[in-house]
DNA sequence: TTGCGAAGTGTTATAATAGTACATTTCGCA
DNA sequence: TGCGAAATGTACTATTATAACACTTCGCAA
């Protein structure tokens, strides 16, 4: 419910009661929506739920497939609009490296996170990136560049996929 | 010719004798190719030249347009293959935020840079990102994540486009 | 020097991702 | 109740990227 801690973030890579954590995030999102007067309509809510259920990054067309299976509209804008809404209000994040989207796991904190993407199992963890952003800010300052937003996305191997354990491959480098 | 310095990087945003700097980079690239036995074939060389001439990020299809105008193949793979080669060998970089490519301005140093992209004029500067990468590494370590590559791309306003001067807008946020 | 295998090039075709435009419905609110 | 704004659904299009295959060129070794 508060700012993401390292152990928090690491949890993303571990087996956990996901329906529980997804439920908690959903509640936080609903809280935000109520507090800020956001309209968490059926499509939007369902898209967020789908992202939470998967707990990984999904492409817009993956989302769209599910939406149409559930009787929502079946054209790309249906998915893109819901995703745009969620991203715009910080309930989801866009992961450019993967051309995909993931639910925000800390929707109640105002943040600009870094992402850790496991190349083996495709899990994505979201982590506070304040030191990173400060370093970027400093580097920008040195060349007179004013930073508005920084994208920080790391590809690598998550703890669950390190030599020793051996999950299933899914994502290209 | 050596590691990029802040003033080096800042130069990207300033008016400069670009044919000179492009020539120097081209020579460095040729040196690398010779030293490492890379085959800098006509298409590949021309793509690199085009990127250097523009000194900004270009989409694969922008490149392709020029290639066909110059009598090279006119199908996407022609551009993508040349770009893949250049990226793979560190002579160009892919900028995911823009779905575009830019010539590497320091092909003689082994590096994994950060990018500063001006939202007004679309200029792109490439900067050493060691502190950033160290911070990322540390953040990864804290959650047991082994980083392979990190993408760092900042969007903002370059010195030339700051209130005071007023260049032309080109790139969306 | 010849000729073989690997690398590079060109082409067709198609996949995957993203956005425009516009009609219709729903919602918040006066 | 009804108006204007927001949201939804659809058709259509644009943009970015890859697969598959034929042909050529290159490096190199017999
Ligand atoms: Zn979970
Ligand atoms: Zn988040
Ligand atoms: Zn230059
Ligand atoms: Zn570079």
CSV table of C-alpha atoms (C1' of nucleotides) and ligand atoms in Angstrom, one decimal:
chain,number,residue,atom,x,y,z
A,1,UNK,CA,0.0,0.0,0.0
A,2,UNK,CA,2.9,2.3,0.3
A,3,UNK,CA,6.1,3.0,-1.8
A,4,UNK,CA,7.6,-0.2,-3.3
A,5,UNK,CA,10.4,-1.7,-1.4
A,6,UNK,CA,13.1,-4.1,-2.7
A,7,UNK,CA,11.4,-7.1,-1.1
A,8,UNK,CA,8.1,-5.9,-2.4
A,9,UNK,CA,9.6,-5.8,-5.9
A,10,UNK,CA,11.3,-9.1,-5.5
A,11,UNK,CA,8.0,-10.7,-4.6
A,12,UNK,CA,6.9,-10.3,-8.2
A,13,UNK,CA,9.4,-13.0,-9.1
A,14,UNK,CA,8.3,-15.4,-6.4
A,15,UNK,CA,5.5,-17.8,-6.1
A,16,UNK,CA,2.8,-16.0,-4.2
A,17,UNK,CA,-0.9,-15.8,-3.6
A,18,UNK,CA,-1.5,-13.8,-6.6
A,19,UNK,CA,-5.2,-13.6,-6.4
A,20,UNK,CA,-4.6,-12.0,-3.1
A,21,UNK,CA,-2.0,-9.4,-4.3
A,22,UNK,CA,-4.1,-8.8,-7.4
A,23,UNK,CA,-7.1,-8.2,-5.3
A,24,UNK,CA,-5.3,-5.7,-3.1
A,25,UNK,CA,-4.0,-3.8,-6.1
A,26,UNK,CA,-7.5,-3.7,-7.6
A,27,UNK,CA,-8.8,-2.3,-4.4
A,28,UNK,CA,-6.1,0.3,-4.4
A,29,UNK,CA,-7.0,1.2,-8.0
A,30,UNK,CA,-10.6,1.5,-7.1
A,31,UNK,CA,-9.7,3.7,-4.2
A,32,UNK,CA,-7.8,6.0,-6.5
A,33,UNK,CA,-10.6,6.0,-9.0
A,34,UNK,CA,-13.1,7.0,-6.3
A,35,UNK,CA,-10.8,9.6,-4.8
A,36,UNK,CA,-10.0,11.3,-8.1
A,37,UNK,CA,-13.3,10.8,-9.9
A,38,UNK,CA,-11.9,8.5,-12.5
A,39,UNK,CA,-14.5,6.4,-14.4
A,40,UNK,CA,-13.4,2.9,-14.0
A,41,UNK,CA,-15.9,1.6,-16.6
A,42,UNK,CA,-16.5,-2.1,-17.3
A,43,UNK,CA,-14.0,-2.3,-20.2
A,44,UNK,CA,-11.3,-0.4,-18.3
A,45,UNK,CA,-11.9,-2.4,-15.1
A,46,UNK,CA,-11.8,-5.7,-17.0
A,47,UNK,CA,-8.6,-4.7,-18.8
A,48,UNK,CA,-7.0,-3.9,-15.5
A,49,UNK,CA,-8.2,-7.2,-14.1
A,50,UNK,CA,-6.8,-9.1,-17.0
A,51,UNK,CA,-3.4,-7.5,-16.5
A,52,UNK,CA,-3.5,-8.3,-12.8
A,53,UNK,CA,-4.5,-11.9,-13.4
A,54,UNK,CA,-1.6,-12.4,-15.7
A,55,UNK,CA,0.9,-10.5,-13.6
A,56,UNK,CA,3.0,-10.0,-16.7
A,57,UNK,CA,3.2,-7.7,-19.7
A,58,UNK,CA,0.5,-8.3,-22.3
A,59,UNK,CA,0.3,-6.9,-25.8
A,60,UNK,CA,-2.7,-4.8,-26.8
A,61,UNK,CA,-3.9,-7.6,-29.0
A,62,UNK,CA,-3.7,-10.2,-26.3
A,63,UNK,CA,-6.0,-8.0,-24.3
A,64,UNK,CA,-8.2,-7.5,-27.2
A,65,UNK,CA,-8.6,-11.2,-27.8
A,66,UNK,CA,-9.9,-11.7,-24.3
A,67,UNK,CA,-12.1,-8.7,-24.5
A,68,UNK,CA,-13.9,-10.0,-27.5
A,69,UNK,CA,-14.2,-13.5,-26.0
A,70,UNK,CA,-16.1,-11.7,-23.2
A,71,UNK,CA,-18.4,-9.8,-25.4
A,72,UNK,CA,-16.7,-6.4,-25.5
A,73,UNK,CA,-15.9,-4.7,-28.7
A,74,UNK,CA,-13.4,-6.5,-30.9
A,75,UNK,CA,-11.6,-3.7,-32.7
A,76,UNK,CA,-8.1,-2.5,-31.7
A,77,UNK,CA,-9.3,0.9,-30.4
A,78,UNK,CA,-11.3,-0.8,-27.7
A,79,UNK,CA,-8.1,-2.2,-26.1
A,80,UNK,CA,-5.9,0.8,-26.9
A,81,UNK,CA,-8.3,3.2,-25.4
A,82,UNK,CA,-8.7,1.3,-22.2
A,83,UNK,CA,-4.9,0.8,-21.9
A,84,UNK,CA,-4.3,4.5,-22.7
A,85,UNK,CA,-6.7,5.4,-19.9
A,86,UNK,CA,-5.0,3.1,-17.4
A,87,UNK,CA,-1.6,4.3,-18.3
A,88,UNK,CA,-2.5,7.9,-18.3
A,89,UNK,CA,-3.9,7.6,-14.7
A,90,UNK,CA,-1.0,5.4,-13.5
A,91,UNK,CA,-3.0,2.2,-13.1
A,92,UNK,CA,-0.9,0.5,-15.7
A,93,UNK,CA,2.5,1.0,-17.4
A,94,UNK,CA,3.6,0.7,-20.9
A,95,UNK,CA,6.7,-1.4,-21.5
A,96,UNK,CA,8.3,-0.2,-24.7
A,97,UNK,CA,10.8,-2.8,-24.9
A,98,UNK,CA,8.1,-5.4,-25.2
A,99,UNK,CA,5.4,-3.3,-26.9
A,100,UNK,CA,3.3,-4.3,-24.1
A,101,UNK,CA,1.4,-3.2,-21.0
A,102,UNK,CA,1.5,-4.3,-17.3
A,103,UNK,CA,-0.7,-3.5,-14.4
A,104,UNK,CA,0.8,-1.0,-11.9
A,105,UNK,CA,1.5,-2.8,-8.7
A,106,UNK,CA,1.5,0.3,-6.6
A,107,UNK,CA,-1.3,2.5,-8.0
A,108,UNK,CA,-1.6,4.4,-4.8
A,109,UNK,CA,1.8,5.9,-5.0
A,110,UNK,CA,2.9,8.5,-7.5
A,111,UNK,CA,5.8,7.0,-9.2
A,112,UNK,CA,7.9,6.6,-12.3
A,113,UNK,CA,9.3,3.2,-11.9
A,114,UNK,CA,12.0,1.1,-13.6
A,115,UNK,CA,11.2,-2.3,-14.9
A,116,UNK,CA,13.0,-5.5,-14.6
A,117,UNK,CA,12.0,-8.0,-17.3
A,118,UNK,CA,13.0,-11.6,-17.1
A,119,UNK,CA,14.1,-12.9,-20.5
A,120,UNK,CA,13.4,-16.5,-19.4
A,121,UNK,CA,10.0,-16.4,-17.9
A,122,UNK,CA,8.8,-12.9,-19.1
A,123,UNK,CA,7.9,-11.9,-15.5
A,124,UNK,CA,8.0,-8.1,-15.0
A,125,UNK,CA,8.8,-6.4,-11.8
A,126,UNK,CA,8.3,-2.7,-11.2
A,127,UNK,CA,10.7,-1.0,-8.9
A,128,UNK,CA,11.1,2.5,-7.5
A,129,UNK,CA,13.8,4.2,-9.5
A,130,UNK,CA,14.5,7.3,-7.6
A,131,UNK,CA,18.3,6.9,-7.6
A,132,UNK,CA,18.2,6.1,-11.3
A,133,UNK,CA,16.2,9.1,-12.0
A,134,UNK,CA,18.4,11.3,-10.0
A,135,UNK,CA,21.4,10.1,-11.9
A,136,UNK,CA,19.6,10.7,-15.2
A,137,UNK,CA,18.6,14.1,-14.0
A,138,UNK,CA,22.3,14.9,-13.2
A,139,UNK,CA,23.5,13.6,-16.5
A,140,UNK,CA,20.9,15.8,-18.2
A,141,UNK,CA,21.9,18.8,-16.2
A,142,UNK,CA,25.5,18.3,-17.3
A,143,UNK,CA,24.5,18.8,-20.9
A,144,UNK,CA,21.7,21.4,-20.4
A,145,UNK,CA,19.0,19.0,-21.1
A,146,UNK,CA,15.7,19.2,-19.1
A,147,UNK,CA,14.3,15.8,-18.5
A,148,UNK,CA,10.5,15.3,-18.6
A,149,UNK,CA,10.3,11.5,-18.5
A,150,UNK,CA,12.8,8.7,-18.4
A,151,UNK,CA,12.2,5.2,-19.6
A,152,UNK,CA,14.2,2.6,-17.7
A,153,UNK,CA,13.8,-1.0,-18.7
A,154,UNK,CA,16.3,-3.7,-17.7
A,155,UNK,CA,16.4,-7.1,-19.4
A,156,UNK,CA,18.0,-10.0,-17.5
A,157,UNK,CA,17.3,-13.0,-15.4
A,158,UNK,CA,15.0,-13.0,-12.5
A,159,UNK,CA,15.8,-14.8,-9.2
A,160,UNK,CA,13.4,-17.6,-10.0
A,161,UNK,CA,15.1,-18.3,-13.3
A,162,UNK,CA,18.7,-18.3,-12.1
A,163,UNK,CA,20.8,-21.4,-12.7
A,164,UNK,CA,19.5,-23.8,-10.1
A,165,UNK,CA,15.9,-23.4,-10.7
A,166,UNK,CA,14.7,-23.8,-14.3
A,167,UNK,CA,11.4,-22.2,-15.4
A,168,UNK,CA,10.0,-22.1,-19.0
A,169,UNK,CA,11.4,-19.7,-21.7
A,170,UNK,CA,9.1,-17.3,-23.3
A,171,UNK,CA,10.5,-13.9,-24.3
A,172,UNK,CA,13.1,-13.1,-26.9
A,173,UNK,CA,16.1,-10.9,-25.9
B,1,UNK,CA,37.6,9.5,-30.4
B,2,UNK,CA,37.5,8.4,-26.8
B,3,UNK,CA,34.8,8.0,-24.2
B,4,UNK,CA,32.0,10.6,-24.5
B,5,UNK,CA,32.3,13.5,-22.1
B,6,UNK,CA,29.4,15.8,-21.1
B,7,UNK,CA,30.6,18.6,-23.4
B,8,UNK,CA,30.9,16.0,-26.2
B,9,UNK,CA,27.3,15.0,-25.6
B,10,UNK,CA,26.1,18.5,-25.3
B,11,UNK,CA,27.6,19.2,-28.7
B,12,UNK,CA,24.9,17.1,-30.3
B,13,UNK,CA,22.4,19.8,-29.5
B,14,UNK,CA,24.5,22.7,-30.8
B,15,UNK,CA,25.1,24.0,-34.2
B,16,UNK,CA,28.3,22.4,-35.4
B,17,UNK,CA,30.3,21.4,-38.4
B,18,UNK,CA,28.4,18.3,-38.8
B,19,UNK,CA,30.0,17.1,-42.0
B,20,UNK,CA,33.2,17.2,-40.0
B,21,UNK,CA,31.9,15.3,-37.0
B,22,UNK,CA,30.1,12.8,-39.2
B,23,UNK,CA,33.2,12.2,-41.2
B,24,UNK,CA,35.2,11.5,-38.1
B,25,UNK,CA,32.6,9.1,-36.8
B,26,UNK,CA,32.6,7.4,-40.2
B,27,UNK,CA,36.3,7.0,-40.1
B,28,UNK,CA,36.1,5.5,-36.6
B,29,UNK,CA,33.5,3.1,-37.8
B,30,UNK,CA,35.7,2.1,-40.7
B,31,UNK,CA,38.5,1.6,-38.4
B,32,UNK,CA,36.5,-0.7,-36.2
B,33,UNK,CA,35.3,-2.6,-39.2
B,34,UNK,CA,38.8,-3.2,-40.5
B,35,UNK,CA,40.1,-4.1,-37.0
B,36,UNK,CA,37.3,-6.6,-36.4
B,37,UNK,CA,36.8,-8.0,-39.9
B,38,UNK,CA,33.3,-6.6,-40.2
B,39,UNK,CA,32.0,-6.3,-43.7
B,40,UNK,CA,30.9,-2.7,-44.2
B,41,UNK,CA,29.2,-3.4,-47.5
B,42,UNK,CA,27.6,-0.6,-49.7
B,43,UNK,CA,24.1,-0.8,-48.2
B,44,UNK,CA,25.4,-1.0,-44.7
B,45,UNK,CA,27.9,1.9,-45.2
B,46,UNK,CA,25.2,4.0,-46.9
B,47,UNK,CA,22.7,3.4,-44.1
B,48,UNK,CA,25.3,4.5,-41.6
B,49,UNK,CA,26.1,7.6,-43.7
B,50,UNK,CA,22.5,8.5,-43.9
B,51,UNK,CA,22.1,8.2,-40.2
B,52,UNK,CA,25.2,10.4,-39.8
B,53,UNK,CA,24.1,13.0,-42.2
B,54,UNK,CA,20.8,13.4,-40.4
B,55,UNK,CA,22.3,13.3,-37.0
B,56,UNK,CA,19.0,12.2,-35.5
B,57,UNK,CA,16.9,9.1,-35.1
B,58,UNK,CA,15.4,7.8,-38.3
B,59,UNK,CA,12.7,5.1,-38.8
B,60,UNK,CA,13.6,2.1,-40.8
B,61,UNK,CA,11.2,3.2,-43.5
B,62,UNK,CA,12.8,6.6,-43.7
B,63,UNK,CA,16.0,4.9,-44.4
B,64,UNK,CA,14.4,2.6,-46.9
B,65,UNK,CA,13.0,5.5,-48.8
B,66,UNK,CA,16.4,6.9,-49.3
B,67,UNK,CA,17.9,3.6,-50.2
B,68,UNK,CA,15.4,3.0,-52.9
B,69,UNK,CA,16.0,6.5,-54.3
B,70,UNK,CA,19.6,5.5,-54.6
B,71,UNK,CA,19.1,2.3,-56.4
B,72,UNK,CA,19.3,-0.2,-53.5
B,73,UNK,CA,16.6,-2.7,-52.8
B,74,UNK,CA,13.3,-1.2,-51.9
B,75,UNK,CA,11.8,-3.8,-49.5
B,76,UNK,CA,11.8,-3.5,-45.7
B,77,UNK,CA,14.3,-6.3,-45.1
B,78,UNK,CA,16.9,-4.3,-46.9
B,79,UNK,CA,16.8,-1.5,-44.4
B,80,UNK,CA,16.2,-3.8,-41.4
B,81,UNK,CA,19.1,-6.0,-42.2
B,82,UNK,CA,21.5,-3.2,-42.5
B,83,UNK,CA,20.3,-1.6,-39.4
B,84,UNK,CA,20.4,-4.9,-37.5
B,85,UNK,CA,24.0,-5.3,-38.6
B,86,UNK,CA,24.9,-1.8,-37.5
B,87,UNK,CA,23.2,-2.1,-34.1
B,88,UNK,CA,24.7,-5.5,-33.5
B,89,UNK,CA,28.1,-4.2,-34.0
B,90,UNK,CA,27.6,-1.0,-32.1
B,91,UNK,CA,27.8,1.3,-35.0
B,92,UNK,CA,24.2,2.4,-34.5
B,93,UNK,CA,21.7,2.3,-31.7
B,94,UNK,CA,18.0,1.5,-31.6
B,95,UNK,CA,15.8,4.0,-29.8
B,96,UNK,CA,12.8,2.1,-28.7
B,97,UNK,CA,10.9,5.1,-27.6
B,98,UNK,CA,10.9,6.4,-31.1
B,99,UNK,CA,10.9,3.1,-33.0
B,100,UNK,CA,13.9,4.5,-34.7
B,101,UNK,CA,17.7,4.2,-35.2
B,102,UNK,CA,20.5,6.6,-34.7
B,103,UNK,CA,24.2,6.4,-35.7
B,104,UNK,CA,26.5,5.8,-32.8
B,105,UNK,CA,28.6,8.8,-32.2
B,106,UNK,CA,31.4,6.9,-30.4
B,107,UNK,CA,31.8,3.7,-32.3
B,108,UNK,CA,35.3,3.3,-31.0
B,109,UNK,CA,34.3,2.9,-27.4
B,110,UNK,CA,32.5,-0.1,-26.0
B,111,UNK,CA,29.5,1.4,-24.4
B,112,UNK,CA,25.8,1.1,-23.4
B,113,UNK,CA,24.7,4.7,-23.5
B,114,UNK,CA,21.6,6.6,-22.3
B,115,UNK,CA,19.7,8.7,-24.8
B,116,UNK,CA,18.4,12.2,-24.5
B,117,UNK,CA,15.7,12.9,-26.9
B,118,UNK,CA,14.4,16.5,-27.5
B,119,UNK,CA,10.7,16.5,-27.8
B,120,UNK,CA,10.8,19.8,-29.7
B,121,UNK,CA,13.5,19.4,-32.3
B,122,UNK,CA,13.9,15.6,-32.2
B,123,UNK,CA,17.6,15.8,-31.8
B,124,UNK,CA,19.1,12.8,-30.0
B,125,UNK,CA,22.2,12.9,-27.8
B,126,UNK,CA,24.0,9.8,-26.7
B,127,UNK,CA,25.7,9.9,-23.3
B,128,UNK,CA,27.8,7.6,-21.3
B,129,UNK,CA,25.5,6.1,-18.6
B,130,UNK,CA,27.9,4.4,-16.2
B,131,UNK,CA,26.4,5.9,-13.0
B,132,UNK,CA,22.9,5.1,-14.3
B,133,UNK,CA,23.9,1.6,-15.1
B,134,UNK,CA,25.5,1.1,-11.7
B,135,UNK,CA,22.4,2.3,-10.0
B,136,UNK,CA,20.4,-0.1,-12.1
B,137,UNK,CA,22.7,-2.9,-11.3
B,138,UNK,CA,22.4,-2.1,-7.6
B,139,UNK,CA,18.6,-2.0,-7.8
B,140,UNK,CA,18.7,-5.3,-9.6
B,141,UNK,CA,21.0,-6.9,-7.0
B,142,UNK,CA,18.6,-5.8,-4.2
B,143,UNK,CA,15.9,-8.0,-5.8
B,144,UNK,CA,18.1,-10.8,-7.0
B,145,UNK,CA,17.8,-9.8,-10.6
B,146,UNK,CA,20.8,-10.2,-13.0
B,147,UNK,CA,20.8,-7.4,-15.5
B,148,UNK,CA,21.9,-8.1,-19.1
B,149,UNK,CA,21.0,-4.9,-20.7
B,150,UNK,CA,19.3,-1.7,-19.7
B,151,UNK,CA,17.4,0.7,-21.9
B,152,UNK,CA,17.6,4.3,-20.7
B,153,UNK,CA,15.9,6.9,-22.7
B,154,UNK,CA,15.0,10.4,-21.5
B,155,UNK,CA,12.5,12.7,-23.2
B,156,UNK,CA,12.7,16.4,-22.6
B,157,UNK,CA,14.0,19.6,-23.9
B,158,UNK,CA,17.5,20.1,-25.3
B,159,UNK,CA,19.5,23.3,-24.5
B,160,UNK,CA,18.9,24.6,-28.0
B,161,UNK,CA,15.1,24.4,-27.6
B,162,UNK,CA,14.9,26.0,-24.1
B,163,UNK,CA,12.7,29.1,-23.7
B,164,UNK,CA,14.8,31.8,-25.2
B,165,UNK,CA,15.7,30.1,-28.4
B,166,UNK,CA,12.8,28.7,-30.5
B,167,UNK,CA,13.4,25.9,-33.0
B,168,UNK,CA,10.8,23.9,-34.8
B,169,UNK,CA,8.6,21.2,-33.3
B,170,UNK,CA,8.7,17.8,-34.7
B,171,UNK,CA,8.3,14.9,-32.3
B,172,UNK,CA,5.3,13.9,-30.2
B,173,UNK,CA,5.7,13.3,-26.5
C,1,DT,C1',42.0,-21.4,-60.4
C,2,DT,C1',38.2,-23.3,-59.5
C,3,DG,C1',34.5,-24.2,-57.0
C,4,DC,C1',32.2,-24.9,-52.5
C,5,DG,C1',29.9,-23.1,-48.4
C,6,DA,C1',28.7,-19.1,-45.9
C,7,DA,C1',27.2,-14.5,-46.0
C,8,DG,C1',24.8,-10.9,-48.2
C,9,DT,C1',21.1,-9.1,-51.2
C,10,DG,C1',16.6,-8.7,-53.3
C,11,DT,C1',11.8,-9.9,-53.6
C,12,DT,C1',7.1,-11.5,-52.3
C,13,DA,C1',4.2,-11.8,-48.9
C,14,DT,C1',2.4,-11.4,-44.3
C,15,DA,C1',2.5,-10.4,-39.2
C,16,DA,C1',2.2,-7.4,-35.4
C,17,DT,C1',1.4,-3.0,-33.5
C,18,DA,C1',-1.0,1.4,-33.5
C,19,DG,C1',-4.1,5.1,-34.9
C,20,DT,C1',-8.1,8.0,-37.6
C,21,DA,C1',-12.7,8.9,-38.4
C,22,DC,C1',-17.3,8.6,-37.4
C,23,DA,C1',-21.7,6.8,-35.8
C,24,DT,C1',-24.1,5.5,-31.5
C,25,DT,C1',-24.7,5.0,-26.7
C,26,DT,C1',-24.2,6.1,-22.0
C,27,DC,C1',-23.4,9.3,-18.2
C,28,DG,C1',-23.3,13.3,-15.3
C,29,DC,C1',-25.7,16.9,-14.3
C,30,DA,C1',-28.5,21.0,-14.8
D,1,DT,C1',-36.3,15.5,-18.7
D,2,DG,C1',-32.9,16.6,-21.7
D,3,DC,C1',-28.4,18.6,-23.0
D,4,DG,C1',-23.4,18.3,-23.7
D,5,DA,C1',-19.4,15.6,-22.7
D,6,DA,C1',-17.5,11.2,-22.4
D,7,DA,C1',-17.2,6.6,-23.6
D,8,DT,C1',-17.9,2.8,-26.8
D,9,DG,C1',-18.1,0.2,-31.1
D,10,DT,C1',-17.0,-0.3,-35.9
D,11,DA,C1',-14.7,0.1,-40.4
D,12,DC,C1',-10.7,1.4,-42.3
D,13,DT,C1',-5.9,2.7,-42.5
D,14,DA,C1',-1.1,3.5,-41.1
D,15,DT,C1',3.2,2.1,-39.3
D,16,DT,C1',6.7,-1.1,-37.9
D,17,DA,C1',8.7,-5.6,-38.4
D,18,DT,C1',9.5,-10.5,-40.0
D,19,DA,C1',9.3,-15.0,-42.6
D,20,DA,C1',10.5,-17.5,-46.6
D,21,DC,C1',13.0,-18.2,-50.6
D,22,DA,C1',15.8,-17.4,-54.9
D,23,DC,C1',19.9,-15.5,-56.4
D,24,DT,C1',24.5,-13.4,-56.1
D,25,DT,C1',28.8,-12.4,-54.1
D,26,DC,C1',32.7,-13.4,-51.2
D,27,DG,C1',36.3,-15.8,-48.7
D,28,DC,C1',38.9,-19.5,-48.8
D,29,DA,C1',40.7,-24.1,-49.4
D,30,DA,C1',41.5,-28.0,-52.5
E,1,LIG,ZN1,1.3,-11.2,-7.9
E,2,LIG,ZN1,3.5,1.4,-11.1
E,3,LIG,ZN1,27.0,16.3,-35.6
E,4,LIG,ZN1,27.0,4.8,-29.2
